[in-house]
mmCIF file of C-alpha atoms and ligand atoms in Angstrom:
data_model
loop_
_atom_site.group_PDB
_atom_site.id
_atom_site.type_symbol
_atom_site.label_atom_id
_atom_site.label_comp_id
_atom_site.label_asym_id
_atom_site.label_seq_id
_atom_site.Cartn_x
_atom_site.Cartn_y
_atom_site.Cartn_z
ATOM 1 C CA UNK A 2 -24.960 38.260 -62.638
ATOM 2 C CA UNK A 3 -21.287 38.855 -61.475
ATOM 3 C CA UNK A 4 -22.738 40.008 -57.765
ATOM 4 C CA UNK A 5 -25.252 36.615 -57.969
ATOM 5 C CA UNK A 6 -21.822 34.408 -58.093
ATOM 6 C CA UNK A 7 -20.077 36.507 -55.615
ATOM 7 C CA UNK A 8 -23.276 36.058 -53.479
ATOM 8 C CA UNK A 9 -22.994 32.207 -54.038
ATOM 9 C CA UNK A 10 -19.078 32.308 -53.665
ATOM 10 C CA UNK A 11 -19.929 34.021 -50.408
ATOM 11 C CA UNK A 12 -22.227 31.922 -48.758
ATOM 12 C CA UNK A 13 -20.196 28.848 -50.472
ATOM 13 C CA UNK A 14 -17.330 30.156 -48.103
ATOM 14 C CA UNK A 15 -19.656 30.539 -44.967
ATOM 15 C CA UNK A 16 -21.107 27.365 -45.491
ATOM 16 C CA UNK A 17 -17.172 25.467 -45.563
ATOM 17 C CA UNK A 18 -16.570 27.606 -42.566
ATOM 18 C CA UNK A 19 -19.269 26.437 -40.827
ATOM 19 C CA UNK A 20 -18.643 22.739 -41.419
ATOM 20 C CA UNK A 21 -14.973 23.466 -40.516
ATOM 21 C CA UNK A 22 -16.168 25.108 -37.360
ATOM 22 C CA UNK A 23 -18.501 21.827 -36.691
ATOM 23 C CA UNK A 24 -16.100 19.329 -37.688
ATOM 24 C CA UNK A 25 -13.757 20.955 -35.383
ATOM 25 C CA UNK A 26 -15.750 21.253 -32.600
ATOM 26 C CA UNK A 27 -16.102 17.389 -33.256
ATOM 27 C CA UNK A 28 -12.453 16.663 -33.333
ATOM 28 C CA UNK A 29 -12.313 16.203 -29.590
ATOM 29 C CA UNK A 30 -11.822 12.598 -28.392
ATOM 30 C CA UNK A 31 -14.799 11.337 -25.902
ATOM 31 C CA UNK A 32 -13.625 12.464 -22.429
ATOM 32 C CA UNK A 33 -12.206 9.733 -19.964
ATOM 33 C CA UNK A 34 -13.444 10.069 -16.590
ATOM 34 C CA UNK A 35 -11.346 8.423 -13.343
ATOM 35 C CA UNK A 36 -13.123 7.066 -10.411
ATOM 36 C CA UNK A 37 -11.082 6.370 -7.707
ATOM 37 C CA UNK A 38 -11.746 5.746 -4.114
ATOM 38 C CA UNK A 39 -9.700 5.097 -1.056
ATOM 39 C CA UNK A 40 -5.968 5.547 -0.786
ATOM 40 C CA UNK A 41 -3.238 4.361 1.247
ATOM 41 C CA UNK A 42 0.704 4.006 1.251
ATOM 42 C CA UNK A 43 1.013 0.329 0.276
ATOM 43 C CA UNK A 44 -1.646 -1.774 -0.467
ATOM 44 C CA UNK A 45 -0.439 -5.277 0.208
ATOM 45 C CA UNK A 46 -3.529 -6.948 2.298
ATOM 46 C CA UNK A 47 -5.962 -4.730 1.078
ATOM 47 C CA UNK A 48 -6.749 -6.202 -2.413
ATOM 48 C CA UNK A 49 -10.478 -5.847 -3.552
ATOM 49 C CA UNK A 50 -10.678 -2.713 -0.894
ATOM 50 C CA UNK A 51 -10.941 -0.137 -4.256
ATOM 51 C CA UNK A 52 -7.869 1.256 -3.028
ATOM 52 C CA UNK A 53 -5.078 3.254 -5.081
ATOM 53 C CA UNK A 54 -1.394 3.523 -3.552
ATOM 54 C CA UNK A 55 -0.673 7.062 -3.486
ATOM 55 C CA UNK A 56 2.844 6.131 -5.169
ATOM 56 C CA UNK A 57 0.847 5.123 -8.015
ATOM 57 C CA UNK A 58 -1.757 7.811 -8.186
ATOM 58 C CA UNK A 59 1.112 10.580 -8.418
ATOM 59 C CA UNK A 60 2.539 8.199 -11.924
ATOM 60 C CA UNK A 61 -1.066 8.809 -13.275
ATOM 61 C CA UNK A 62 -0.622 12.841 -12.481
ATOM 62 C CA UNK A 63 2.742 12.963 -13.987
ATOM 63 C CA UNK A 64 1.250 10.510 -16.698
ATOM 64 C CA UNK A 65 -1.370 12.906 -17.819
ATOM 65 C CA UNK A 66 0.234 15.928 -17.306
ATOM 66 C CA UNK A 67 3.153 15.071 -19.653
ATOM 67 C CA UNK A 68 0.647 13.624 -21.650
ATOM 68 C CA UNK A 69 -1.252 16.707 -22.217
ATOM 69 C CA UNK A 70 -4.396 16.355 -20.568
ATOM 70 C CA UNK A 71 -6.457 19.179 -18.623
ATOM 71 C CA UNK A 72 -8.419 18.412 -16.023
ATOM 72 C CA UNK A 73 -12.543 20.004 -16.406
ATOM 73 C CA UNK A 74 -15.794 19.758 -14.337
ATOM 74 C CA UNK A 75 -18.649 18.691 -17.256
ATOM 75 C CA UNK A 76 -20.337 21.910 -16.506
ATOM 76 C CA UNK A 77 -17.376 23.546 -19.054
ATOM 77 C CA UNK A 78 -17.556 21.094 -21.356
ATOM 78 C CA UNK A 79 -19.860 23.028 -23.239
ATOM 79 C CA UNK A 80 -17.762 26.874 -23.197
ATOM 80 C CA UNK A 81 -14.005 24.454 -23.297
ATOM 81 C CA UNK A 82 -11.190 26.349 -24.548
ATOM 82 C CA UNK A 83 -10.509 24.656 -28.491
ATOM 83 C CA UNK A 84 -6.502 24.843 -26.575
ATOM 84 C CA UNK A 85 -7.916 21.918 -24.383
ATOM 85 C CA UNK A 86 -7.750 19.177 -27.124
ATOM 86 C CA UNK A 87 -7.644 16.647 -24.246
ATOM 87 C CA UNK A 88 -9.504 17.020 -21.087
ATOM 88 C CA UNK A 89 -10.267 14.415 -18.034
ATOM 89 C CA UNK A 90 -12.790 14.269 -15.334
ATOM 90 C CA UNK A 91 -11.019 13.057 -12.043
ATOM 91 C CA UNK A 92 -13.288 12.224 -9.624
ATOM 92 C CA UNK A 93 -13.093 10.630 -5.985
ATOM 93 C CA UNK A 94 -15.953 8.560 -4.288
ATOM 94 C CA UNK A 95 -16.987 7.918 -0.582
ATOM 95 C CA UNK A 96 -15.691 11.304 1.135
ATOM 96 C CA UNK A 97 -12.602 9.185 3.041
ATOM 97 C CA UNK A 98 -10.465 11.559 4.613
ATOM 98 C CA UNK A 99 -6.921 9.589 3.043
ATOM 99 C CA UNK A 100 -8.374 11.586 -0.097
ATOM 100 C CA UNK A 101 -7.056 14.709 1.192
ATOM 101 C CA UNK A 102 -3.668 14.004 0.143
ATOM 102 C CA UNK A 103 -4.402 12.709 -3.116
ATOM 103 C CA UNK A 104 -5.967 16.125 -3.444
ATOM 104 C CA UNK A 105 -2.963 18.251 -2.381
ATOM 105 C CA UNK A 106 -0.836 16.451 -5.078
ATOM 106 C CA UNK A 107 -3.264 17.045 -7.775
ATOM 107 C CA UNK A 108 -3.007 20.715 -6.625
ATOM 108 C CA UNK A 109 0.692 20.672 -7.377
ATOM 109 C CA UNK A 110 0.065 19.058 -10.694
ATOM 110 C CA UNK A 111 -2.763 21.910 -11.814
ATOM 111 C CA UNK A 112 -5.641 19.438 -11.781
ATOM 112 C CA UNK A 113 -9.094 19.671 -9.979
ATOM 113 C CA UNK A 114 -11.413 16.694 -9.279
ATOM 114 C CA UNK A 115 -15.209 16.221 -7.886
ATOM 115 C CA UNK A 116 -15.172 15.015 -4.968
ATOM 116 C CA UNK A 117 -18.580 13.037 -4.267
ATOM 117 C CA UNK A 118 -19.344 13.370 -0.741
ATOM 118 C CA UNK A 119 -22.109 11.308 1.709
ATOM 119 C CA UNK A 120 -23.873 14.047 3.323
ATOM 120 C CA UNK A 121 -25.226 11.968 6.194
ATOM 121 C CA UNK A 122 -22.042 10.802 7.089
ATOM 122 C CA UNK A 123 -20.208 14.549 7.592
ATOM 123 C CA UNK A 124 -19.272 14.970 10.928
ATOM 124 C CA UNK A 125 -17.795 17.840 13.013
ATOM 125 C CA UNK A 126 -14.454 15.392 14.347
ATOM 126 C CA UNK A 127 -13.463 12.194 11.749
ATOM 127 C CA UNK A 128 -10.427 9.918 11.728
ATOM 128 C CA UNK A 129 -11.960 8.490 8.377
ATOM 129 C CA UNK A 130 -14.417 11.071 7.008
ATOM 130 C CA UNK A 131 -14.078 14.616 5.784
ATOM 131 C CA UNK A 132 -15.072 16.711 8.068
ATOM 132 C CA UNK A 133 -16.541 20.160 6.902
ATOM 133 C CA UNK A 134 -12.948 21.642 7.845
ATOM 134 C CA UNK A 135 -11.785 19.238 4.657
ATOM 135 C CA UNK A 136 -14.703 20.039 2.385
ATOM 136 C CA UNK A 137 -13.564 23.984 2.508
ATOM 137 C CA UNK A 138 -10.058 23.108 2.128
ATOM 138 C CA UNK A 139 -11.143 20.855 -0.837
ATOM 139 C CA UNK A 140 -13.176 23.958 -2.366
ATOM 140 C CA UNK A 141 -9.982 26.271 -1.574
ATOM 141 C CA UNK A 142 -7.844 24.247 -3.668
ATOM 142 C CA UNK A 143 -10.008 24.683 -6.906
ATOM 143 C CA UNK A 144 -11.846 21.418 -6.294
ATOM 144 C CA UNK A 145 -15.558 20.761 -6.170
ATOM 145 C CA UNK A 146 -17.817 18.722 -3.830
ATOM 146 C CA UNK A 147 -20.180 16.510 -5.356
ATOM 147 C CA UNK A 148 -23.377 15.270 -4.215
ATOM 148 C CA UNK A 149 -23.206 11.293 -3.452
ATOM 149 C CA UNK A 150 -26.533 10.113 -2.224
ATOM 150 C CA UNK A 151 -27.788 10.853 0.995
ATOM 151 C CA UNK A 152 -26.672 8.047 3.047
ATOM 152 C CA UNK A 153 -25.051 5.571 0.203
ATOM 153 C CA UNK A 154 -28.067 3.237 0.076
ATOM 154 C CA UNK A 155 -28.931 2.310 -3.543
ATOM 155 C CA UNK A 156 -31.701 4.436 -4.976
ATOM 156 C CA UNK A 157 -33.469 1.719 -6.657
ATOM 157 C CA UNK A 158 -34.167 -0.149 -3.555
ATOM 158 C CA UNK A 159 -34.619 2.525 -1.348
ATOM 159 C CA UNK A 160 -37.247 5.446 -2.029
ATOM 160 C CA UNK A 161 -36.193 7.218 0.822
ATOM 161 C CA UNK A 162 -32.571 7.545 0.066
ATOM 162 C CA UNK A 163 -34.085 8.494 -3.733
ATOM 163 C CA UNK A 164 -36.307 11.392 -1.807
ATOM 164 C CA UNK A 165 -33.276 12.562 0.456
ATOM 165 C CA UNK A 166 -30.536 12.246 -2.199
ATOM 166 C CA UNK A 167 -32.841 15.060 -4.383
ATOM 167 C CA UNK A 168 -33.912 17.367 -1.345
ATOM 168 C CA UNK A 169 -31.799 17.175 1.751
ATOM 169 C CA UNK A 170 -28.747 16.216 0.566
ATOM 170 C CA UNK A 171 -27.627 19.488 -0.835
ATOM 171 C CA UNK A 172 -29.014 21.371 2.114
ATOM 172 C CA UNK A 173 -26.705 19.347 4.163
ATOM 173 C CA UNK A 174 -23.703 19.964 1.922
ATOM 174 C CA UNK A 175 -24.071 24.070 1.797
ATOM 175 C CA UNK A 176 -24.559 24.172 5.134
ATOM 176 C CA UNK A 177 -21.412 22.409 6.119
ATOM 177 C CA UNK A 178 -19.215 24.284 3.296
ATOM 178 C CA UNK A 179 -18.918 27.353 2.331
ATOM 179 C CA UNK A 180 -17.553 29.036 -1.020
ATOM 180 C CA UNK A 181 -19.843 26.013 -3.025
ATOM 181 C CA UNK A 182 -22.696 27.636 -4.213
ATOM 182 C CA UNK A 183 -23.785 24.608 -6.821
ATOM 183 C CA UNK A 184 -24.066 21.253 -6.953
ATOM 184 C CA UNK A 185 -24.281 20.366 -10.804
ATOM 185 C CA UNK A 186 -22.722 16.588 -9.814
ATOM 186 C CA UNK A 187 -23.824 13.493 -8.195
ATOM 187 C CA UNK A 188 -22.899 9.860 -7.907
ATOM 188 C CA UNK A 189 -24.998 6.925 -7.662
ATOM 189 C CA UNK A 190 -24.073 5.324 -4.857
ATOM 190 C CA UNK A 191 -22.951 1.598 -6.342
ATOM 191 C CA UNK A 192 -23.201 2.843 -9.503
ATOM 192 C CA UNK A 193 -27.273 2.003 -9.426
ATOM 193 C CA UNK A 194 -29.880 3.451 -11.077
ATOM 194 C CA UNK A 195 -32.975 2.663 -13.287
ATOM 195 C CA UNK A 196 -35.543 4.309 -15.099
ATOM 196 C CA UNK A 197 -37.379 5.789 -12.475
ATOM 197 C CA UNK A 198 -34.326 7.243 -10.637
ATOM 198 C CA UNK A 199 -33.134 8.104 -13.462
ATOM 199 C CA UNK A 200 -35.564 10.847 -13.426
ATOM 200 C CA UNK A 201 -35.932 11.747 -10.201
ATOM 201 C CA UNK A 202 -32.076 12.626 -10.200
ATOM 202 C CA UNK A 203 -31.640 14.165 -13.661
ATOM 203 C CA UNK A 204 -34.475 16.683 -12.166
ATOM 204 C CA UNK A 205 -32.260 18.455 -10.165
ATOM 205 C CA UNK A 206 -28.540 17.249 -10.945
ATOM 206 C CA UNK A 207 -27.628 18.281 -14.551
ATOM 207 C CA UNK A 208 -24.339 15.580 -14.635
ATOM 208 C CA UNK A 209 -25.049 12.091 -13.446
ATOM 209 C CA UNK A 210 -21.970 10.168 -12.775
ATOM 210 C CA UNK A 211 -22.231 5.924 -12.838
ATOM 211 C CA UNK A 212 -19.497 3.264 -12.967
ATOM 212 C CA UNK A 213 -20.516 1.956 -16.137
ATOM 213 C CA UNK A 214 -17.599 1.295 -18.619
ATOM 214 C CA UNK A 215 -16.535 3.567 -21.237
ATOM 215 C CA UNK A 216 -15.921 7.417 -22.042
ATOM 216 C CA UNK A 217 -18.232 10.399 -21.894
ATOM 217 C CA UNK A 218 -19.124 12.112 -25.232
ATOM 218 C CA UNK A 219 -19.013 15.642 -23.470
ATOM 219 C CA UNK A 220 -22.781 15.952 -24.116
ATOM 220 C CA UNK A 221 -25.217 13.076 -22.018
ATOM 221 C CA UNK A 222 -26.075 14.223 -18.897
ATOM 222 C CA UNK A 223 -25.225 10.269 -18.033
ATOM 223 C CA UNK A 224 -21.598 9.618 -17.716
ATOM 224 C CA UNK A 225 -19.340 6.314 -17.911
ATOM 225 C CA UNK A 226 -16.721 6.168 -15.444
ATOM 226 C CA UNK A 227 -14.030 3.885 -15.197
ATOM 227 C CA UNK A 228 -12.831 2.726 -11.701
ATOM 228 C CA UNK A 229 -8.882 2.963 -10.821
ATOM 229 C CA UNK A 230 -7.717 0.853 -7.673
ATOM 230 C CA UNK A 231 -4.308 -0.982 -7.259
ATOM 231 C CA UNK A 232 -6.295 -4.338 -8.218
ATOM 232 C CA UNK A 233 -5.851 -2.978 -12.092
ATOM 233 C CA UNK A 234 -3.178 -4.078 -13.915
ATOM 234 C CA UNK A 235 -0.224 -0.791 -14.171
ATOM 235 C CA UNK A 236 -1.241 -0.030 -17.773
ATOM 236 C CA UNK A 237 -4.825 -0.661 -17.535
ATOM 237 C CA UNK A 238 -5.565 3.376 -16.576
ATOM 238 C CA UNK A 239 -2.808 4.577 -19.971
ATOM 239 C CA UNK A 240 -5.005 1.669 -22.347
ATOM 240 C CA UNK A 241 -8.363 3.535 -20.717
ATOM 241 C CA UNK A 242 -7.373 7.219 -20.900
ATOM 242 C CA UNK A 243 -5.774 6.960 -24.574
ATOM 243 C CA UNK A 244 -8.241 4.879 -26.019
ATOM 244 C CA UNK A 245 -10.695 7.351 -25.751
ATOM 245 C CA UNK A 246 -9.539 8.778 -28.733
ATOM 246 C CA UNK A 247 -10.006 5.854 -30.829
ATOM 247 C CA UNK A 248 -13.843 5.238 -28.896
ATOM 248 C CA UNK A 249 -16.153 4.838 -31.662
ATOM 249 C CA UNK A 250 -18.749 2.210 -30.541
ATOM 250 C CA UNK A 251 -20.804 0.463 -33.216
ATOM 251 C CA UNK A 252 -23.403 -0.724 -31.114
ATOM 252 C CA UNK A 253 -26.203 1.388 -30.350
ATOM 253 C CA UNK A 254 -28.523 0.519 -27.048
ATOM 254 C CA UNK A 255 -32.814 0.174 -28.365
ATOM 255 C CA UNK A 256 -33.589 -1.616 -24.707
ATOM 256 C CA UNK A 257 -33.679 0.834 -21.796
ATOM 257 C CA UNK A 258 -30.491 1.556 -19.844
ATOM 258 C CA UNK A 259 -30.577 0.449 -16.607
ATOM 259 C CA UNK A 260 -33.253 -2.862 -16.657
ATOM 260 C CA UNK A 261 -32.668 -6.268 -15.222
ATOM 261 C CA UNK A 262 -33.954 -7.639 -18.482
ATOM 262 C CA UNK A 263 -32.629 -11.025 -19.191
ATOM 263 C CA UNK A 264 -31.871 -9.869 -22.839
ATOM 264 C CA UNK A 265 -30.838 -7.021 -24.181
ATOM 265 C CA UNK A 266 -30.614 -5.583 -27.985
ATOM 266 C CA UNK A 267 -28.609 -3.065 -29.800
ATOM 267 C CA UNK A 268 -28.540 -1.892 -32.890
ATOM 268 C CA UNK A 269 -25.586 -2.093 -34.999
ATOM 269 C CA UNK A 270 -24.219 0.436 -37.395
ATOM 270 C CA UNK A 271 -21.845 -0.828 -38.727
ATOM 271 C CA UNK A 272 -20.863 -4.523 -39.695
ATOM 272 C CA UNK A 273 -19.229 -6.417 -37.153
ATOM 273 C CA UNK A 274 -17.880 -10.042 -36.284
ATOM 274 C CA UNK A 275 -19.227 -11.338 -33.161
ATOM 275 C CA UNK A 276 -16.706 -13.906 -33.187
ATOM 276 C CA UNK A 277 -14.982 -11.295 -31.367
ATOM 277 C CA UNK A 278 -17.000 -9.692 -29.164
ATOM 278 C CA UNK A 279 -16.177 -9.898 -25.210
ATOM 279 C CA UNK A 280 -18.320 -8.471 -22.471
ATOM 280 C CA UNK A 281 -16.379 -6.297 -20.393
ATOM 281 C CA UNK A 282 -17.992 -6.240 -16.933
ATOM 282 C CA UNK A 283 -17.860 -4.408 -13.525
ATOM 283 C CA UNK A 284 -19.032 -6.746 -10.745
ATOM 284 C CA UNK A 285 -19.084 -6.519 -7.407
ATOM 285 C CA UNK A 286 -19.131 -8.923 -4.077
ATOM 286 C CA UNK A 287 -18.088 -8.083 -0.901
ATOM 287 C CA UNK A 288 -14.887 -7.296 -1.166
ATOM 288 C CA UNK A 289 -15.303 -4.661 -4.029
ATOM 289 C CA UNK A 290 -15.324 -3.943 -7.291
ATOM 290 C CA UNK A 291 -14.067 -6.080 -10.334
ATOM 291 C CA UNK A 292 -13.666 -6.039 -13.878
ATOM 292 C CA UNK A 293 -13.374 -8.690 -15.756
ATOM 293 C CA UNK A 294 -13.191 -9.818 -19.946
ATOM 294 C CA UNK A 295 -15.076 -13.294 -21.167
ATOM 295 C CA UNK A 296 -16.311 -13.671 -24.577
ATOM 296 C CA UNK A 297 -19.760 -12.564 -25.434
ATOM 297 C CA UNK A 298 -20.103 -14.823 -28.860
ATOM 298 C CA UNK A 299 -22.128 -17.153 -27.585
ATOM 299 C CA UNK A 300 -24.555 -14.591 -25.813
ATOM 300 C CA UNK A 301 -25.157 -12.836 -29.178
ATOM 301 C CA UNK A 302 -27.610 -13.411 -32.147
ATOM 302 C CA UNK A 303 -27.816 -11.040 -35.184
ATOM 303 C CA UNK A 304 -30.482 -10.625 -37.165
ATOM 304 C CA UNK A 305 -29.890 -8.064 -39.788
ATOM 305 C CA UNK A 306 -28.754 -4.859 -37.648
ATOM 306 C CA UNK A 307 -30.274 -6.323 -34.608
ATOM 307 C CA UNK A 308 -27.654 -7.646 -31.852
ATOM 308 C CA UNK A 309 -29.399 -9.185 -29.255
ATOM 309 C CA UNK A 310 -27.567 -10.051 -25.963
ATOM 310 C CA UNK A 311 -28.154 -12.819 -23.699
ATOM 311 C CA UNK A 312 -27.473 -11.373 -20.891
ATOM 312 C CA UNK A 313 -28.496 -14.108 -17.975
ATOM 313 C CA UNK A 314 -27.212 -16.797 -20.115
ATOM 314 C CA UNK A 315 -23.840 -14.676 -19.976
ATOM 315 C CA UNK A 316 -23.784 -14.063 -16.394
ATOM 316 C CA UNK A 317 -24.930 -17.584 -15.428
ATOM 317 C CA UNK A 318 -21.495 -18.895 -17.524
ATOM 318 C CA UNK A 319 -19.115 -16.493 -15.842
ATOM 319 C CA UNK A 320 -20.728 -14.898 -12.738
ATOM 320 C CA UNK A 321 -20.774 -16.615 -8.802
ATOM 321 C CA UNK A 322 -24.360 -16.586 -7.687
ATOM 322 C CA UNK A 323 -22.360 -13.845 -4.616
ATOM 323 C CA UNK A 324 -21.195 -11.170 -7.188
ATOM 324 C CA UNK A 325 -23.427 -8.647 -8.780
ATOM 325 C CA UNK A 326 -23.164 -7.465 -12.239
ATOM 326 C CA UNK A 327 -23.041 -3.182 -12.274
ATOM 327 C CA UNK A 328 -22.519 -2.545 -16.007
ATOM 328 C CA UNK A 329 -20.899 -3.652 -19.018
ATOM 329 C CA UNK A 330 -20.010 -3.008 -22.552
ATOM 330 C CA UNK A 331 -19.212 -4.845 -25.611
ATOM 331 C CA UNK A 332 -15.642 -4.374 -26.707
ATOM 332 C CA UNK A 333 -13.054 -6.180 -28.590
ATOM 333 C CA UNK A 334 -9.207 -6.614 -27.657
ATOM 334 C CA UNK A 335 -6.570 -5.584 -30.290
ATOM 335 C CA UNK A 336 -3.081 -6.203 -30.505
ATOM 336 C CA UNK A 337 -1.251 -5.691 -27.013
ATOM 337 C CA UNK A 338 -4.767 -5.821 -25.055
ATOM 338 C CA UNK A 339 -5.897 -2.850 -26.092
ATOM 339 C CA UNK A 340 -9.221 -2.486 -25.624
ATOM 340 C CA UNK A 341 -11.654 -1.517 -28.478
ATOM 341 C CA UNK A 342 -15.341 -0.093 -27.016
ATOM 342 C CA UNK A 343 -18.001 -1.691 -29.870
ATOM 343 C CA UNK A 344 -20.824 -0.346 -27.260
ATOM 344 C CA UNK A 345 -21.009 2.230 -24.463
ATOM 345 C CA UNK A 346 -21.461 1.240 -21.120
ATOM 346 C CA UNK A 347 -24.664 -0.230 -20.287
ATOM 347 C CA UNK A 348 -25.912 0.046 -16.421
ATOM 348 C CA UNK A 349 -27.423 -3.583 -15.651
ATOM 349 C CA UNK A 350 -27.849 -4.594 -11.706
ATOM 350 C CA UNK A 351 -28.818 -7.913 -10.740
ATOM 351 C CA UNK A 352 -29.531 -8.098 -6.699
ATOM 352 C CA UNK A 353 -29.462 -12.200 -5.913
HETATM 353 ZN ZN1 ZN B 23 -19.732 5.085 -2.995
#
């Protein structure tokens, strides 16, 4: 009898320790994950351009350093230290060659990034591109070369960038660098996918990097990125990479990810006031990328725990017929314009 109760004591114990491992394991805030671009000494004249002042990229490094954030590829999300309460993806778009300093400062600072290179655009001599000299320089300083497209087309409109970007393109890459033997990262060039992409990529990339809104829960092979350029307002990168620890959306996608359906529904678990809802948005002309806040009220109708979105109705309010709508998410401001996620990001491209 005694033994039976020390039996159930027993597994009483292993069964708190097991929900104390779990709920542990779940303490970690969703991971923010910077996308930034070009970068240059001052911007003045080159707003729109998705370019960071270096001046201001080195703030973010001290920023997160004394802030106590680690730097991680996604690949070690999975094995991460439980001494890495708060780690950040850093990662750098295009392959442009002013990146190289950028990545000698995040050297000094102990941080590695991805950088997503265009493997049709590597060449042997570049003024503005890395050449394969940079990408083993890159890999030398603890950073990693990621896979973006083959040529930067969009793979939704283009099956032969879709082909290239999951055959040749990392052929090309370990060919021009050495000391990379994997490629577990890629881009979408614009940020674009859909369904059938989707697929095609997730076959042989296990991380899957857009430029839709939000914060990666360490798990989805799909992750949100949030772009950083000078056109952001100085505390709009601290409001992103804090919040993440108060990202709990309430909103849960039922359409697919990635259509150019006119509506759109999610499912809500918990209560909440559309009154204020705003759509948070990434849109894009020709000068670059853009985020911008309007309210989503009168775009949404609830029926029970169904939020439906009207998306075109939305877009045909706010949006120029000349910019293009990446992704969004549903979020509400709080005091001091902090920014409250009631969605994850949601992939959505219109081409007018
Ligand atoms: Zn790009």
């Amino acid at each position: 009898m005694r033994k039976q109760r020390q039996m159930r004591k027993r597994s009483l114990l292993l069964l708190l320790f097991i929900a104390a491992t779990i709920s542990s394991a779940q303490v970690r805030s969703p991971v923010p994950v910077l996308c930034y671009h070009g970068f240059a000494e001052d911007t003045m004249g080159v707003t729109g351009k998705l370019t960071e002042q270096y001046a201001r990229f080195e703030d973010m490094l001290r920023f997160l350093a004394r802030s106590g954030y680690q730097s991680v590829f996604p690949e070690e999300m999975q094995s991460l230290p439980e001494a890495i309460s708060r780690p950040v993806v850093i990662t750098f778009d295009d392959g442009r060659k002013d990146q190289l300093r950028a990545a000698e400062m995040m050297h000094r600072y102990g941080f590695k990034g991805i950088f997503f290179i265009i493997p049709a655009r590597i060449e042997a001599e570049s003024d503005k591109s890395m050449t394969p000299t940079d990408l083993r320089q890159l890999v030398a300083l603890g950073h990693q070369i990621g896979v973006h497209g083959f040529a930067h087309q969009s793979l939704p409109s283009s099956q032969e960038e879709t082909d290239a970007s999951v055959s040749t393109s990392i052929e090309r890459l370990t060919s021009s660098i050495s000391g990379q033997s994997s490629f577990p990262n890629f881009a979408y060039p614009f940020g674009h996918y859909d369904t059938a992409t989707y697929r095609r990529t997730a076959g042989v990339y296990p991380f899957l990097h857009t430029v839709n809104p939000g914060y990666w829960d360490g798990v989805s092979n799909l992750l949100p990125r949030m772009l950083i350029t000078s056109d952001n307002p100085g505390d709009f990168f601290k409001t992103y990479v804090l919040g993440s620890t108060e990202f709990q959306p309430v909103l849960e996608l039922v359409t697919a990810n990635g259509s150019t359906a006119d509506r759109v529904e999610f499912r809500s678990l918990e209560p909440m006031v559309i009154e204020h809802a705003e759509l948070l948005s990434v849109s894009a002309d020709k000068d670059g990328y853009h985020y911008a806040i309007h309210p989503a009220a009168p775009a949404l109708h609830i029926e029970g725990s169904k939020v439906m979105l009207n998306l075109s109705g939305h877009l045909q309010r706010y949006y120029h017929d000349t910019r293009t709508v990446i992704s969004y998410a549903l979020v509400e401001r709080r005091e001091r314009g902090k920014i409250v996620y009631l969605s994850p990001g949601v992939m959505h491209w219109v081409v007018r």
